Coordinates of C-alpha atoms in Angstrom, one line a residue:
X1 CA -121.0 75.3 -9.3
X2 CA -121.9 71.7 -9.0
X3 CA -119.5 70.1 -11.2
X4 CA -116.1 70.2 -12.8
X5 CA -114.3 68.5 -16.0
X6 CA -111.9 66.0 -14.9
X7 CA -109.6 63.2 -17.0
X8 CA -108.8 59.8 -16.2
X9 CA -106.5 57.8 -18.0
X10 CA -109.0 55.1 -18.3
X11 CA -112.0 57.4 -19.2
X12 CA -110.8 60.8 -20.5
X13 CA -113.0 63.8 -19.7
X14 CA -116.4 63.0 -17.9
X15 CA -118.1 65.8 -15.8
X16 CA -117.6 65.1 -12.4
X17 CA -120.4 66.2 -9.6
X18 CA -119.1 67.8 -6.8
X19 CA -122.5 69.1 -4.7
X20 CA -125.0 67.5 -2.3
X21 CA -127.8 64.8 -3.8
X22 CA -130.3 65.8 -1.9
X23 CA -134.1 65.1 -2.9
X24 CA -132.6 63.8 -6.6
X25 CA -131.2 67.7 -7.1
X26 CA -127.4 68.7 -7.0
X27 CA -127.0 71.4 -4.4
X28 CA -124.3 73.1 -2.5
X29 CA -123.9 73.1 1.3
X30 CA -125.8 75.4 3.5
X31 CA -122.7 76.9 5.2
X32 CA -120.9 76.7 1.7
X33 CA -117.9 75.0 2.8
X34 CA -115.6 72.7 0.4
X35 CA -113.1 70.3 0.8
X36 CA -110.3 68.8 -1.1
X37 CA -109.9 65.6 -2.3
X38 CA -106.5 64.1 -3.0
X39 CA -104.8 61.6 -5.4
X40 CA -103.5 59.0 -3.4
X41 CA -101.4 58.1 -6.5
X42 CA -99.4 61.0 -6.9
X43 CA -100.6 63.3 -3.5
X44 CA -102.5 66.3 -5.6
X45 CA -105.6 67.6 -5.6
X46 CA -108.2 65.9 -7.9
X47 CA -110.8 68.7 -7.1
X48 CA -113.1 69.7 -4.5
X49 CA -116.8 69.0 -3.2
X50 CA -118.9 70.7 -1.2
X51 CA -119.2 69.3 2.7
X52 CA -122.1 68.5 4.5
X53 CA -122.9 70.0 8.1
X54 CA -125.5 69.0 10.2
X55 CA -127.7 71.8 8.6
X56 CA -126.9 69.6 5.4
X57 CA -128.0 66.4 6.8
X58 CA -131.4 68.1 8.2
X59 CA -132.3 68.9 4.6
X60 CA -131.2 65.4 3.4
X61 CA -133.3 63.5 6.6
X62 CA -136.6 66.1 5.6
X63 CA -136.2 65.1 2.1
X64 CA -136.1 61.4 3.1
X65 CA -139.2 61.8 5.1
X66 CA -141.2 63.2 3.5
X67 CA -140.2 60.6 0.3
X68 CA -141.0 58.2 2.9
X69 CA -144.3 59.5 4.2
X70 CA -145.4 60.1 0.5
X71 CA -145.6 58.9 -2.5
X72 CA -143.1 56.3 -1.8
X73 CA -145.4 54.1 0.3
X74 CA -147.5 53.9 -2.8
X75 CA -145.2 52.6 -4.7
X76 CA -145.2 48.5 -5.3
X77 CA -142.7 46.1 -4.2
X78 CA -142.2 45.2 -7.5
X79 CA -142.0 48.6 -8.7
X80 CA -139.3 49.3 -6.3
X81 CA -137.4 45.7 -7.7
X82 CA -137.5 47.1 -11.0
X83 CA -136.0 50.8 -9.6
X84 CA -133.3 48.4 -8.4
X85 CA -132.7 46.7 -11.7
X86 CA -132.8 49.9 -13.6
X87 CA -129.5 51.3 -11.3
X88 CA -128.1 47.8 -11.9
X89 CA -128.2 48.1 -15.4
X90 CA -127.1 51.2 -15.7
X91 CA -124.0 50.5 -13.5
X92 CA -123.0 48.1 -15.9
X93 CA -123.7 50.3 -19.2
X94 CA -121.3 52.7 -17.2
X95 CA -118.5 50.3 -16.0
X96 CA -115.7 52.7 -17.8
X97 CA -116.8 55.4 -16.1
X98 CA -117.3 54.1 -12.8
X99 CA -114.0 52.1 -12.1
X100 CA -112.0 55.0 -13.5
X101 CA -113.4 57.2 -11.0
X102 CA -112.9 54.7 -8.2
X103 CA -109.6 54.1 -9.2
X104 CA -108.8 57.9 -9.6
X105 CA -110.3 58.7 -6.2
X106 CA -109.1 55.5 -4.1
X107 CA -106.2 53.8 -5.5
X108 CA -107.2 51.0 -6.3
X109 CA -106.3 49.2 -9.5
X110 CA -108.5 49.4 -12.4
X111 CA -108.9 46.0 -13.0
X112 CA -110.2 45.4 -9.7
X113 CA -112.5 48.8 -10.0
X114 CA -114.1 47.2 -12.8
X115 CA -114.8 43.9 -10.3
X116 CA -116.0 45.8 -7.8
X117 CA -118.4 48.1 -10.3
X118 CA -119.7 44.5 -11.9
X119 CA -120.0 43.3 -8.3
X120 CA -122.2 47.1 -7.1
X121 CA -124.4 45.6 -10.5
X122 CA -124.9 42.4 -8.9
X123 CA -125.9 43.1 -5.6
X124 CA -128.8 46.0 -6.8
X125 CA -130.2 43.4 -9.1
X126 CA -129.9 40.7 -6.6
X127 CA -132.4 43.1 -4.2
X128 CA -134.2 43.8 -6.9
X129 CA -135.4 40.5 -7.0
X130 CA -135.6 40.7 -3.6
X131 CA -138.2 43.2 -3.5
X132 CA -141.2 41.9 -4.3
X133 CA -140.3 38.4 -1.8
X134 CA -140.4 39.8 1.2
X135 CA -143.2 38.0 2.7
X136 CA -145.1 37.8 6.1
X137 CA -147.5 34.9 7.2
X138 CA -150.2 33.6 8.8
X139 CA -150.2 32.4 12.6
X140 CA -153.2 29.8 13.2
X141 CA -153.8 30.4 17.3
X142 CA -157.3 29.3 17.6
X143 CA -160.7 29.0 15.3
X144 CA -162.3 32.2 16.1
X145 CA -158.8 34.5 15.6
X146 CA -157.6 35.1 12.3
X147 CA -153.4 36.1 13.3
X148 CA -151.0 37.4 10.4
X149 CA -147.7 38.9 10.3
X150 CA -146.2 41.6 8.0
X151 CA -142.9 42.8 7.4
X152 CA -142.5 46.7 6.8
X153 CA -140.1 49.5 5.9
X154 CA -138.3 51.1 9.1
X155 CA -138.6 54.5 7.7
X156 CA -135.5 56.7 7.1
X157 CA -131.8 55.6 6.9
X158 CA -128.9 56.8 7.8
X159 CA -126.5 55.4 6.5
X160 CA -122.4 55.8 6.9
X161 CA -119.7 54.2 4.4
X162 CA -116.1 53.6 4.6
X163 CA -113.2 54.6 1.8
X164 CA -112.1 51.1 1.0
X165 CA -114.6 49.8 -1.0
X166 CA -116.2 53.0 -1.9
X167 CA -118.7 51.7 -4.9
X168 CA -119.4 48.3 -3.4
X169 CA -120.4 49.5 0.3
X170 CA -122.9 52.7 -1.4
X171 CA -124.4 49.2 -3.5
X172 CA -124.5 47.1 -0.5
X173 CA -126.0 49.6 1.9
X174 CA -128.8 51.1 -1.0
X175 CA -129.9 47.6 -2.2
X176 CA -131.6 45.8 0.4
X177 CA -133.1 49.1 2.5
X178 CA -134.9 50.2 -0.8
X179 CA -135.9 46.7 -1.5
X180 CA -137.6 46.7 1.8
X181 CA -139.3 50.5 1.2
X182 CA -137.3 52.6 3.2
X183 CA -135.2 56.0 2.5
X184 CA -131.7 56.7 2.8
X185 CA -129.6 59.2 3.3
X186 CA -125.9 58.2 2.6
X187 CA -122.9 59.9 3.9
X188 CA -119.3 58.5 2.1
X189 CA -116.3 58.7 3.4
X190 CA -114.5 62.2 3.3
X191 CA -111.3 60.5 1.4
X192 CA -113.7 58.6 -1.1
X193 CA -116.6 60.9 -2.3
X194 CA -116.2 60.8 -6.2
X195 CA -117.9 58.1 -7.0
X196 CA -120.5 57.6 -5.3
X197 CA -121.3 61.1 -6.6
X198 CA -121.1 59.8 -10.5
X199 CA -123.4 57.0 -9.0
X200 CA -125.9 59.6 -8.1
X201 CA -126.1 60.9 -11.4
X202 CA -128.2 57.5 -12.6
X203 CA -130.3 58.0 -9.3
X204 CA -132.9 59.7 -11.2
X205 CA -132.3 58.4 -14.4
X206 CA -133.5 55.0 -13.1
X207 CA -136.5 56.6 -12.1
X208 CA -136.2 56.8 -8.2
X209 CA -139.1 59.6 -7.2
X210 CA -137.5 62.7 -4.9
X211 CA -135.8 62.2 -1.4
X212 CA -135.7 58.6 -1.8
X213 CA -131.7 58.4 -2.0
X214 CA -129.9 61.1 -0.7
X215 CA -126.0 61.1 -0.9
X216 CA -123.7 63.9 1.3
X217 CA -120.0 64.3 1.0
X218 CA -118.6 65.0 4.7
X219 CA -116.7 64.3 7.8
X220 CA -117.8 61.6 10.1
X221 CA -117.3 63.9 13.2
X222 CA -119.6 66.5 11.7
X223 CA -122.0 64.7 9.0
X224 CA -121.8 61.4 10.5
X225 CA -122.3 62.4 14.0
X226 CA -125.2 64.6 12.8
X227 CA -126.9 61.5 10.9
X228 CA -126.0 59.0 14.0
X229 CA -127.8 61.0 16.8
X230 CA -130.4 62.6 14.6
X231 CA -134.1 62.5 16.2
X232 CA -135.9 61.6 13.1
X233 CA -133.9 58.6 11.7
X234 CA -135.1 55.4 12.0
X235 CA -132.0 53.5 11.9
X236 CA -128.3 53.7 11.3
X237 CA -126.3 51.5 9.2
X238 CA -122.1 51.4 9.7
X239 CA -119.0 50.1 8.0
X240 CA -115.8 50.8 9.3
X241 CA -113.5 50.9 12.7
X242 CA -114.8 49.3 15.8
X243 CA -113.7 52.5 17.6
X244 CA -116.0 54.4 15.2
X245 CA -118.9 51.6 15.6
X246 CA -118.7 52.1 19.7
X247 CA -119.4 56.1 19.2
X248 CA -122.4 55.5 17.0
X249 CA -123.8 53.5 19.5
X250 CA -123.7 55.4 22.0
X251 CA -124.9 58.2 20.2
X252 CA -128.1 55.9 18.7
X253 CA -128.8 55.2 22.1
X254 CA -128.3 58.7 23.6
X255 CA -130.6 60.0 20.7
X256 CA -134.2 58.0 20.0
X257 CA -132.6 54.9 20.0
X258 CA -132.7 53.9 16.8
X259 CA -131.6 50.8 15.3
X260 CA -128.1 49.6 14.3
X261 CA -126.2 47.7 11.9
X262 CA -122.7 47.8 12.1
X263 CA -120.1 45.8 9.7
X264 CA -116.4 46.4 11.5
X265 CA -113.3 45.8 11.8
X266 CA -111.2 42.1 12.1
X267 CA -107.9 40.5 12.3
X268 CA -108.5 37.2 10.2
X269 CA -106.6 34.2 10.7
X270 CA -105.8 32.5 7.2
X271 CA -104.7 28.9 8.6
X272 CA -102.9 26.4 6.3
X273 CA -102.4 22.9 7.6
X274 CA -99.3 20.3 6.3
X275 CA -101.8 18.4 3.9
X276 CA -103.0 21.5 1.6
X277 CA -102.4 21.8 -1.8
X278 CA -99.3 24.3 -1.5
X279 CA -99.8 26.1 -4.7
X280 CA -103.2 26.7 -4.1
X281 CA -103.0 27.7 -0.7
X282 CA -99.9 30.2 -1.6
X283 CA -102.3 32.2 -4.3
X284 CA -104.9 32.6 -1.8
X285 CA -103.2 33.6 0.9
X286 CA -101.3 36.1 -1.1
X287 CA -104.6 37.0 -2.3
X288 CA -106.5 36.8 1.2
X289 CA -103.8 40.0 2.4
X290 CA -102.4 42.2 -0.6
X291 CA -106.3 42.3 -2.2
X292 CA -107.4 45.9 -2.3
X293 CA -103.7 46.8 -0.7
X294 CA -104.7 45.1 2.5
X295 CA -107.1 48.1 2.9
X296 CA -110.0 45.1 3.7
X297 CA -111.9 44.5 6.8
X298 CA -111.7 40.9 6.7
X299 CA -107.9 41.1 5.2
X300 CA -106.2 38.0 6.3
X301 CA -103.5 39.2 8.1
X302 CA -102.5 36.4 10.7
X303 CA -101.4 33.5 8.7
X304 CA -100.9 30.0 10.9
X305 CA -98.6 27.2 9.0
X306 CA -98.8 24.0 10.0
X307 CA -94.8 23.0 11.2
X308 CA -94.5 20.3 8.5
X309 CA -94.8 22.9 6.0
X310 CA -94.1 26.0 7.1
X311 CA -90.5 26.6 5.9
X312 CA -91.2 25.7 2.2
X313 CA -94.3 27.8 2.7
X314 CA -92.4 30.7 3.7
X315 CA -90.1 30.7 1.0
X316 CA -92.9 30.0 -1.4
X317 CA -95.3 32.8 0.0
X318 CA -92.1 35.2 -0.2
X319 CA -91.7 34.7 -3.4
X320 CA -95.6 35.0 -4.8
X321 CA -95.6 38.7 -2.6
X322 CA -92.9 39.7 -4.5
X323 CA -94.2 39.6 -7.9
X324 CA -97.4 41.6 -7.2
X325 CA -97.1 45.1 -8.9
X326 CA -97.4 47.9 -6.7
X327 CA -98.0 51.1 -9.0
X328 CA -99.9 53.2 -10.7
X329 CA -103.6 52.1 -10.4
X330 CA -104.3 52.4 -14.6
X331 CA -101.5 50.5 -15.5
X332 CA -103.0 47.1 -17.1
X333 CA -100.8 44.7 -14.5
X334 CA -101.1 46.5 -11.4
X335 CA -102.3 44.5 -8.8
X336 CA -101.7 46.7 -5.3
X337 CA -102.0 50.4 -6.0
X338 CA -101.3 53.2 -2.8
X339 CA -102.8 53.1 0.4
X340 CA -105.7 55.5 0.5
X341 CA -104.5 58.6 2.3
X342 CA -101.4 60.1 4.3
X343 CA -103.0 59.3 7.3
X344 CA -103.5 55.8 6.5
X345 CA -99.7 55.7 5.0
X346 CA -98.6 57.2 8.3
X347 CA -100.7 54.7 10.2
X348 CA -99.8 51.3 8.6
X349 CA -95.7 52.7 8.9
X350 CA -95.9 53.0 12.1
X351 CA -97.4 49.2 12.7
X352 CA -93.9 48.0 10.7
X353 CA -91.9 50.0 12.9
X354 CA -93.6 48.4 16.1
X355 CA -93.7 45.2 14.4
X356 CA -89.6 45.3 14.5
X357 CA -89.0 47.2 17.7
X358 CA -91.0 44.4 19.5
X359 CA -88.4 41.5 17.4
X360 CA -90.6 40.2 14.6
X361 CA -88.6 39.9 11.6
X362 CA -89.5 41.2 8.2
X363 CA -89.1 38.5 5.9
X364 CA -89.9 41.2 2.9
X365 CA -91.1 44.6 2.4
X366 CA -91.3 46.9 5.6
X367 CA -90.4 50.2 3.3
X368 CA -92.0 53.1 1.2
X369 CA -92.1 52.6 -2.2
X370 CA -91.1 55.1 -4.6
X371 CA -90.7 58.9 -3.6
X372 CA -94.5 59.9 -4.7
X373 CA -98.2 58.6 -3.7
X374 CA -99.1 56.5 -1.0
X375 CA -97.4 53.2 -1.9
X376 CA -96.2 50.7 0.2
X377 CA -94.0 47.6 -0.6
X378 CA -96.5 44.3 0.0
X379 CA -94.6 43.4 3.7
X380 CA -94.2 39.7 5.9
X381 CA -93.2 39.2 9.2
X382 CA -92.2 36.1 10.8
X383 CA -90.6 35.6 14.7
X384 CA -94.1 36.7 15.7
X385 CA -95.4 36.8 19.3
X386 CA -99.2 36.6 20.2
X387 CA -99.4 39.7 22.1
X388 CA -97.2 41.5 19.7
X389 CA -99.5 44.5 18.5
X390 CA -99.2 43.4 14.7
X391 CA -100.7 40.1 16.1
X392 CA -103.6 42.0 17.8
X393 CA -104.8 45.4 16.3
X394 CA -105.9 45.6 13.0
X395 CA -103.1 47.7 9.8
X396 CA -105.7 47.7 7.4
X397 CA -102.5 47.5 5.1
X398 CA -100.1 44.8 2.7
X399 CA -98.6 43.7 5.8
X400 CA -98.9 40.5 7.5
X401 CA -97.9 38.1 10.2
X402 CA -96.8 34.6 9.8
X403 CA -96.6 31.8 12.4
X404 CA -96.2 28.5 12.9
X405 CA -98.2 25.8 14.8
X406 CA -98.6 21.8 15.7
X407 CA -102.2 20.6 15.3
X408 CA -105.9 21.3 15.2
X409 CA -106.5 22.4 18.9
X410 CA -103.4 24.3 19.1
X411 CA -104.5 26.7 15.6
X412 CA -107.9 26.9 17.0
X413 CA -107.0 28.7 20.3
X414 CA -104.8 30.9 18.1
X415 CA -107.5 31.4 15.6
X416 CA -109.8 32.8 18.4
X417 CA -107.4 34.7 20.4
X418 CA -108.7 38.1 19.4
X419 CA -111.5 40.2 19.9
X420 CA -113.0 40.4 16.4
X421 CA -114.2 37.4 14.5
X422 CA -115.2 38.7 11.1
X423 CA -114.1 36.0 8.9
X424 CA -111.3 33.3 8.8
X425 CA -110.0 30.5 6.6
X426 CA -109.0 27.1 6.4
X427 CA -106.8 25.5 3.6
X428 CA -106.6 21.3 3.7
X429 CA -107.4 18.3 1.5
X430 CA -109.0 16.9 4.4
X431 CA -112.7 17.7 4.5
X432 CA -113.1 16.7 8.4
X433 CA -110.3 18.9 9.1
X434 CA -112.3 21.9 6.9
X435 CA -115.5 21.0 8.7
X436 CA -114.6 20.6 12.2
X437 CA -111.9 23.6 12.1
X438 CA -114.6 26.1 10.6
X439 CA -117.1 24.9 13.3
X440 CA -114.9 25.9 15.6
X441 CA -113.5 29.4 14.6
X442 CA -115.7 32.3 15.9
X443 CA -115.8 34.2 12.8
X444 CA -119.1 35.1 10.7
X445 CA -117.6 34.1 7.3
X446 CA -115.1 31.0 7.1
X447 CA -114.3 30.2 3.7
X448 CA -112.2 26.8 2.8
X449 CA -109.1 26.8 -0.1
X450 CA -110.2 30.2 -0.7
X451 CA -110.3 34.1 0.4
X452 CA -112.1 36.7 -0.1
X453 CA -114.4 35.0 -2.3
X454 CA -117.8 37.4 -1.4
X455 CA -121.1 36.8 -3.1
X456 CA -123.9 38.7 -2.8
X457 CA -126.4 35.8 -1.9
X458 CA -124.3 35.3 1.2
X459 CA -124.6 36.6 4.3
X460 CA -121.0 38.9 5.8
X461 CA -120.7 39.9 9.2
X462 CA -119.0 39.9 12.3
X463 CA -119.1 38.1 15.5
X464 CA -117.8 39.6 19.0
X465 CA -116.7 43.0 18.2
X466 CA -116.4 42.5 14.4
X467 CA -120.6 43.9 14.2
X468 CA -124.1 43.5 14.4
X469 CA -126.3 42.4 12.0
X470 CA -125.2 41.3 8.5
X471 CA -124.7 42.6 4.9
X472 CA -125.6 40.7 2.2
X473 CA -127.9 37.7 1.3
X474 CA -132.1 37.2 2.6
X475 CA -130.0 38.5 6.4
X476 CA -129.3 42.1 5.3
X477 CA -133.1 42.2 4.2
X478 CA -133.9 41.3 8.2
X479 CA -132.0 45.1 9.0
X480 CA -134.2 47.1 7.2
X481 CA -137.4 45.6 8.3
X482 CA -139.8 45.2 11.6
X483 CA -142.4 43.1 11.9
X484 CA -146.0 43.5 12.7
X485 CA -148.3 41.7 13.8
X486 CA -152.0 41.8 13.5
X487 CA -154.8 39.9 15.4
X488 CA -158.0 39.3 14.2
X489 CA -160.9 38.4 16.4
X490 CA -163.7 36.1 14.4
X491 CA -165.9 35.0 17.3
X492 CA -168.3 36.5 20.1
X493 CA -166.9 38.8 22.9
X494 CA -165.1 36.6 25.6
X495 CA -166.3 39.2 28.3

């Protein structure tokens, strides 16, 4: 069995795939293994699905290739735009469906689901568009040589996702390698697989041939190991833990060196100078570390106050964290639902308790909440120290540091005192300040009286160990292509 009836408060019953997509068929795993998956709301069992091994992922990469060697090539850029749009559409014809599942299988609060659901929409239409623009040209050398460049496909995919944004990475990942004629197989993360699996269900429906997207539920130290030192993939595309991003890279290289994207982790600092607009600044702080329960990569979690402001800021920021709703992920004003799994739970409780053995002070927060799921009360600490290890590892969780500072140059070396840089933020009225502070933060995203505020049509990624490459925007495109180029000869022989 492929499948089971399941209920979501949001949804009711929908039929809920539980096998391997592999060339556009449901199947079950070779070795015939299952796993659970579990409620992070309330700790039970939502169901099972069937777990890929590396026998799995061979049958997944052969069904890629030979998509890829086939009738795929054939088929016309902007044939493949319009495959893109179709899966766009239907995304948002199913937006019900889809955020209830999300929110079922990750936590996360349905109005947010529904965000991030509009958001997967977006970004396959966006490559759809895409498709058909992806241009070479030509290179004038001398008279009797006729030079041209072309960009094509790199061939099969693999492709590894995190839990966190389950939806939103499978659309980010898919859009712009099928935009650029490629194949893909997918694996999603072991806690996360439901969606994603719903997804697949409008695969063929929107008219995508065979083998061309292939999705696996599994283990990253089985099914994602498989797919990163597989000899016939082409190139490997990450999101998730820098730890995780090392071992893929050593197993790309050890393997036939294929190419590799990877979007990691971060430890953002959200800086606030004396002449921001307070209220403002307050919303989007609170927003830039409780979003998503502080399960985001580019969370900010190290928040720098200016000294003319930081005690009303404190008192202020206090106050907006403790009015966000932490509960159950249907209810209409939830805003922080639980953390994704025990692990996790375990993980970002044990961060508090260093956080206060080391002398930070929580200002709020620090405990469980309730008796049952994986919640955790949104948490501030203040009487930081720099080489405190809540100040330099990434939680991944509602809990942040605050810290005080007394001018431009002294923020800046802060700012950069880690060893990710995947996005940042500066909040001022003065727009010299904004320019010359963003300039100089090493981050890949810097956004200005604002957070979190991704688009689609802009470019996200890492500098130092935050990545390689970028999601999003024309960039991603660059990832899933390589370039050719071919020299004509017009004249007589030179020898």
């Amino acid at each position: 069995m492929t499948s089971v009836t399941l209920k979501t408060p949001h949804s009711g019953e929908y039929q809920q795939p539980t096998g391997l997509f592999i060339n556009n068929e449901w199947v079950k795993g070779v070795d015939g293994r299952t796993f659970e998956v579990i409620n992070p709301s309330d700790e039970t069992v939502i169901c099972s699905v069937h777990e890929a091994t590396e026998k799995d992922v061979d049958l997944a990469v052969a069904a890629a290739r030979k998509a890829f060697e086939g009738d795929w090539r054939k088929v016309t850029p902007e044939d493949r735009g319009k495959l893109l749009v179709n899966l766009a559409q239907l995304f948002e014809k199913n937006v019900d469906l889809l955020a209830a599942v999300e929110s079922l299988d990750n936590g996360k609060a349905i109005s947010m689901s529904k965000v991030d659901v509009s958001m997967c929409a977006g970004t396959l239409r966006y490559y759809g568009g895409w498709a058909d623009k992806i241009e070479g040209k030509v290179v004038d050398t001398a008279p009797d040589t006729f030079n041209y460049t072309k960009k094509e496909p790199i061939g099969v995919c693999g492709q590894i996702i995190p839990w966190n944004f389950p939806l939103l990475m499978w659309a980010w990942k898919i859009g712009p390698a099928i935009a650029a004629g490629n194949t893909v197989v997918m694996k999603t993360a072991e806690q996360t697989p439901l969606s994603a699996l719903v997804a697949c269900n409008f695969i063929k429906e929107a008219g995508f041939p065979p083998g061309v997207i292939n999705n696996i539920s599994g283990f990253g130290k089985i099914a994602g190991a498989a797919i990163s030192s597989h000899m016939d993939i082409d190139k490997v595309a990450f999101t998730g833990s820098t730890v995780v991003g090392r071992q893929i890279m050593k197993a790309a290289a050890g393997s036939n060196l294929k190419k590799v994207t990877l979007e990691l982790g971060g430890k953002s600092p959200n800086i606030v100078f004396d002449d921001a607009d307070i209220d403002n600044a307050i919303s989007w702080v609170n927003f830039g570390i409780y979003f998503n329960h502080g399960q985001c990569c580019c969370a900010g979690s190290r928040i720098y106050v200016q000294e003319g402001i930081y005690d009303k800021f404190l008192e202020r920021f206090k106050e907006r964290a403790q009015k966000n709703e932490v509960g159950d992920p249907f209810g209409p004003s939830t805003f922080q639902g639980p953390q994704v799994s025990q692990l996790q739970f375990d993980r970002i409780m044990s961060y508090i308790n260093h956080g206060r053995e080391e002398g930070a002070k929580i200002e709020i927060g620090g405990k469980r909440k309730g008796d049952k799921g994986y919640f955790i009360e949104p948490t501030i600490f203040s009487n930081v120290q720099e080489n405190m290890k809540i100040m330099q590892e990434e939680i991944f969780g509602p809990v942040c540091a605050i810290s005080k500072f007394k001018n431009k140059d002294e923020v800046i070396k802060l700012a950069n005192n880690t060893t990710y840089g995947l996005a940042a933020a500066v909040h001022t009225s003065n727009l010299n300040t904004a320019i010359e502070v963003s300039n100089a933060l090493r981050a890949g995203t810097v956004w200005v009286n604002t957070y979190n505020t991704l688009h689609h049509q802009l470019p996200f990624g890492g500098y130092k160990e935050s990545g390689i490459g970028r999601e999003l925007g024309e960039a991603a495109l660059e990832n899933y292509c390589q370039t050719k180029t071919v020299s004509i000869r017009l004249g007589d022989a030179l020898f």
